[in-house]
mmCIF file of C-alpha atoms in Angstrom:
data_model
loop_
_atom_site.group_PDB
_atom_site.id
_atom_site.type_symbol
_atom_site.label_atom_id
_atom_site.label_comp_id
_atom_site.label_asym_id
_atom_site.label_seq_id
_atom_site.Cartn_x
_atom_site.Cartn_y
_atom_site.Cartn_z
ATOM 1 C CA MET P 1034 152.220 -210.219 -44.246
ATOM 2 C CA SER P 1035 148.913 -211.652 -45.380
ATOM 3 C CA ASN P 1036 147.456 -211.389 -48.869
ATOM 4 C CA ASP P 1037 143.960 -211.383 -47.385
ATOM 5 C CA PRO P 1038 142.196 -208.123 -48.453
ATOM 6 C CA THR P 1039 140.025 -208.170 -45.333
ATOM 7 C CA PRO P 1040 141.197 -205.471 -42.920
ATOM 8 C CA ASP P 1041 142.310 -206.518 -39.489
ATOM 9 C CA PRO P 1042 139.558 -206.187 -36.933
ATOM 10 C CA ALA P 1043 139.757 -203.125 -34.760
ATOM 11 C CA PRO P 1044 141.650 -203.794 -31.566
ATOM 12 C CA THR P 1045 139.419 -204.314 -28.599
ATOM 13 C CA THR P 1046 139.914 -202.362 -25.435
ATOM 14 C CA PRO P 1047 138.355 -203.014 -22.081
ATOM 15 C CA ALA P 1048 135.232 -200.996 -21.372
ATOM 16 C CA THR P 1049 135.941 -197.896 -19.360
ATOM 17 C CA PRO P 1050 133.244 -196.803 -16.936
ATOM 18 C CA THR P 1051 131.742 -193.476 -17.887
ATOM 19 C CA THR P 1052 131.921 -190.837 -15.216
ATOM 20 C CA SER P 1053 130.937 -187.218 -15.259
ATOM 21 C CA ALA P 1054 134.620 -186.438 -15.751
ATOM 22 C CA THR P 1055 134.889 -188.605 -18.898
ATOM 23 C CA LEU P 1056 131.477 -187.850 -20.389
ATOM 24 C CA THR P 1057 131.830 -184.865 -22.677
ATOM 25 C CA THR P 1058 128.548 -184.944 -24.569
ATOM 26 C CA PRO P 1059 125.429 -186.152 -22.810
ATOM 27 C CA PRO P 1060 123.481 -188.764 -24.740
ATOM 28 C CA ARG P 1061 120.497 -187.490 -26.670
ATOM 29 C CA PHE P 1062 117.399 -189.557 -26.026
ATOM 30 C CA ASP P 1063 114.641 -190.087 -28.577
ATOM 31 C CA THR P 1064 112.109 -189.569 -25.816
ATOM 32 C CA LYS P 1065 111.637 -186.955 -23.139
ATOM 33 C CA ILE P 1066 110.335 -187.065 -19.586
ATOM 34 C CA ALA P 1067 108.982 -183.699 -18.516
ATOM 35 C CA VAL P 1068 107.175 -182.297 -15.511
ATOM 36 C CA LEU P 1069 105.187 -179.083 -15.793
ATOM 37 C CA LEU P 1070 104.336 -177.249 -12.572
ATOM 38 C CA ARG P 1071 102.043 -174.317 -12.049
ATOM 39 C CA GLU P 1072 104.127 -171.236 -11.282
ATOM 40 C CA ASP P 1073 102.104 -170.199 -8.219
ATOM 41 C CA LEU P 1074 102.907 -173.303 -6.135
ATOM 42 C CA GLU P 1075 104.816 -172.998 -2.865
ATOM 43 C CA PRO P 1076 108.319 -174.558 -2.881
ATOM 44 C CA TRP P 1077 107.229 -177.549 -0.762
ATOM 45 C CA GLN P 1078 104.285 -178.099 -3.129
ATOM 46 C CA ARG P 1079 106.572 -178.078 -6.182
ATOM 47 C CA LEU P 1080 108.745 -180.800 -4.679
ATOM 48 C CA ASN P 1081 105.803 -182.884 -3.498
ATOM 49 C CA VAL P 1082 103.938 -182.622 -6.806
ATOM 50 C CA THR P 1083 107.062 -183.499 -8.809
ATOM 51 C CA ALA P 1084 107.690 -186.611 -6.707
ATOM 52 C CA PHE P 1085 104.100 -187.796 -7.073
ATOM 53 C CA LEU P 1086 103.998 -187.131 -10.816
ATOM 54 C CA VAL P 1087 107.160 -188.981 -11.784
ATOM 55 C CA SER P 1088 106.244 -191.989 -9.666
ATOM 56 C CA GLY P 1089 103.380 -192.685 -12.057
ATOM 57 C CA LEU P 1090 105.498 -192.753 -15.199
ATOM 58 C CA GLY P 1091 107.862 -195.476 -14.016
ATOM 59 C CA THR P 1092 105.043 -197.839 -13.135
ATOM 60 C CA GLN P 1093 103.468 -197.791 -16.590
ATOM 61 C CA ILE P 1094 106.457 -197.257 -18.890
ATOM 62 C CA PRO P 1095 109.080 -199.793 -17.785
ATOM 63 C CA GLU P 1096 111.535 -198.840 -20.545
ATOM 64 C CA VAL P 1097 112.189 -195.489 -18.826
ATOM 65 C CA ILE P 1098 113.658 -197.295 -15.814
ATOM 66 C CA GLY P 1099 117.324 -198.255 -15.797
ATOM 67 C CA ASP P 1100 119.076 -201.040 -13.928
ATOM 68 C CA PRO P 1101 119.479 -201.173 -10.151
ATOM 69 C CA TYR P 1102 122.494 -199.429 -8.649
ATOM 70 C CA GLU P 1103 125.190 -200.997 -6.517
ATOM 71 C CA ASP P 1104 127.996 -199.283 -4.645
ATOM 72 C CA ALA P 1105 131.576 -200.515 -4.273
ATOM 73 C CA ASP P 1106 130.623 -202.416 -1.102
ATOM 74 C CA GLY P 1107 127.909 -204.360 -2.915
ATOM 75 C CA VAL P 1108 125.018 -202.495 -1.313
ATOM 76 C CA ARG P 1109 122.121 -202.434 -3.787
ATOM 77 C CA TYR P 1110 119.835 -199.476 -4.525
ATOM 78 C CA LEU P 1111 116.618 -199.194 -6.474
ATOM 79 C CA PRO P 1112 116.689 -198.431 -10.187
ATOM 80 C CA MET P 1113 115.839 -194.919 -11.356
ATOM 81 C CA PHE P 1114 114.944 -193.275 -14.634
ATOM 82 C CA ARG P 1115 117.543 -193.911 -17.312
ATOM 83 C CA GLN P 1116 117.205 -190.389 -18.679
ATOM 84 C CA PRO P 1117 116.901 -186.895 -17.211
ATOM 85 C CA VAL P 1118 113.594 -185.494 -16.035
ATOM 86 C CA LEU P 1119 113.157 -181.912 -17.206
ATOM 87 C CA VAL P 1120 111.076 -179.648 -14.979
ATOM 88 C CA PHE P 1121 109.139 -176.698 -16.389
ATOM 89 C CA GLU P 1122 106.727 -174.133 -15.008
ATOM 90 C CA GLY P 1123 103.854 -172.155 -16.403
ATOM 91 C CA SER P 1124 100.633 -170.345 -15.661
ATOM 92 C CA LYS P 1125 97.310 -172.003 -14.939
ATOM 93 C CA GLU P 1126 96.401 -171.421 -18.603
ATOM 94 C CA THR P 1127 99.651 -173.063 -19.741
ATOM 95 C CA LEU P 1128 98.893 -176.124 -17.602
ATOM 96 C CA THR P 1129 95.343 -176.358 -18.944
ATOM 97 C CA ALA P 1130 96.553 -176.139 -22.551
ATOM 98 C CA ALA P 1131 99.354 -178.661 -21.937
ATOM 99 C CA HIS P 1132 96.897 -181.096 -20.363
ATOM 100 C CA THR P 1133 94.629 -180.833 -23.401
ATOM 101 C CA ARG P 1134 97.557 -181.323 -25.801
ATOM 102 C CA ALA P 1135 98.834 -184.356 -23.855
ATOM 103 C CA LEU P 1136 95.367 -185.920 -24.080
ATOM 104 C CA THR P 1137 95.065 -185.111 -27.804
ATOM 105 C CA ARG P 1138 98.428 -186.751 -28.483
ATOM 106 C CA ALA P 1139 97.584 -189.715 -26.214
ATOM 107 C CA LEU P 1140 100.922 -189.389 -24.407
ATOM 108 C CA PRO P 1141 101.470 -191.306 -21.170
ATOM 109 C CA ARG P 1142 100.806 -188.775 -18.437
ATOM 110 C CA SER P 1143 100.185 -188.294 -14.754
ATOM 111 C CA LEU P 1144 98.498 -185.314 -13.191
ATOM 112 C CA PHE P 1145 98.187 -183.569 -9.869
ATOM 113 C CA THR P 1146 95.198 -181.333 -9.188
ATOM 114 C CA SER P 1147 94.760 -178.671 -6.529
ATOM 115 C CA ASP P 1148 92.201 -180.906 -4.800
ATOM 116 C CA LEU P 1149 94.948 -183.394 -3.919
ATOM 117 C CA PHE P 1150 96.499 -180.934 -1.471
ATOM 118 C CA GLY P 1151 93.432 -181.470 0.721
ATOM 119 C CA THR P 1152 93.504 -185.273 0.768
ATOM 120 C CA GLY P 1153 95.681 -187.506 2.859
ATOM 121 C CA ASN P 1154 95.758 -190.860 1.125
ATOM 122 C CA ASP P 1155 95.774 -192.595 -2.240
ATOM 123 C CA HIS P 1156 92.117 -193.624 -2.100
ATOM 124 C CA ASP P 1157 90.949 -190.056 -1.481
ATOM 125 C CA ASN P 1158 93.331 -188.760 -4.162
ATOM 126 C CA ARG P 1159 91.754 -190.978 -6.812
ATOM 127 C CA ALA P 1160 88.248 -190.060 -5.629
ATOM 128 C CA ALA P 1161 89.079 -186.338 -5.843
ATOM 129 C CA VAL P 1162 90.199 -186.665 -9.462
ATOM 130 C CA ARG P 1163 87.302 -188.961 -10.382
ATOM 131 C CA ALA P 1164 84.788 -186.388 -9.064
ATOM 132 C CA VAL P 1165 85.785 -183.696 -11.612
ATOM 133 C CA ARG P 1166 85.172 -183.671 -15.362
ATOM 134 C CA THR P 1167 88.328 -183.539 -17.502
ATOM 135 C CA ALA P 1168 87.738 -179.988 -18.723
ATOM 136 C CA ASP P 1169 87.185 -178.773 -15.149
ATOM 137 C CA LEU P 1170 90.290 -180.287 -13.517
ATOM 138 C CA ASP P 1171 92.400 -177.654 -11.743
ATOM 139 C CA VAL P 1172 95.745 -179.073 -12.891
ATOM 140 C CA VAL P 1173 98.745 -177.851 -10.888
ATOM 141 C CA GLY P 1174 101.184 -180.461 -12.194
ATOM 142 C CA LEU P 1175 101.525 -182.687 -15.216
ATOM 143 C CA ALA P 1176 104.169 -185.246 -16.176
ATOM 144 C CA VAL P 1177 104.458 -186.591 -19.705
ATOM 145 C CA HIS P 1178 106.655 -189.029 -21.568
ATOM 146 C CA GLY P 1179 106.951 -189.466 -25.291
ATOM 147 C CA PRO P 1180 108.859 -188.594 -28.418
ATOM 148 C CA ARG P 1181 110.873 -185.413 -27.902
ATOM 149 C CA ASN P 1182 108.969 -183.357 -30.477
ATOM 150 C CA ALA P 1183 105.557 -184.421 -29.138
ATOM 151 C CA VAL P 1184 106.515 -183.522 -25.559
ATOM 152 C CA ASP P 1185 107.924 -180.192 -26.762
ATOM 153 C CA LYS P 1186 104.570 -179.417 -28.419
ATOM 154 C CA VAL P 1187 102.694 -180.305 -25.228
ATOM 155 C CA LEU P 1188 104.937 -177.925 -23.257
ATOM 156 C CA LYS P 1189 104.491 -174.989 -25.641
ATOM 157 C CA GLY P 1190 104.444 -171.764 -23.625
ATOM 158 C CA ALA P 1191 106.169 -173.288 -20.578
ATOM 159 C CA ARG P 1192 109.621 -172.297 -19.393
ATOM 160 C CA MET P 1193 112.340 -174.240 -17.612
ATOM 161 C CA HIS P 1194 111.908 -174.249 -13.838
ATOM 162 C CA PRO P 1195 114.441 -171.907 -12.232
#
């Protein structure tokens, strides 16, 4: 028995991989990634717009991207977001208000306008957005990233996508 008043260090245990079966409480992130879609979009449009919108966030905010994946055979896969992407929907008015609030708060954002459904390439997409003043953009999708409370304020009036 030692007379040293310092407590013994806690025993170390090997790290156990976390699986959905062992994870009881999902981690709470300080930030939020959210996509807001206009409620009148067709199902294929919702999927297409969501894919386009989130692709922009990862290119400009590298901290939202996790590490690459690798399966048990050593096959590597691209990294993905390190946190969930929440998808919401709302009316045209909700999208317009959310767009304005995202700009006011200077949150990183990507947008998809109705004009982009009529273009077929990246060059024409950028030209279609560039041709319209900010207040006149017909926003059908918006993705934002930022502190949870700021993103929640941007999404005011929206509801979770069914």
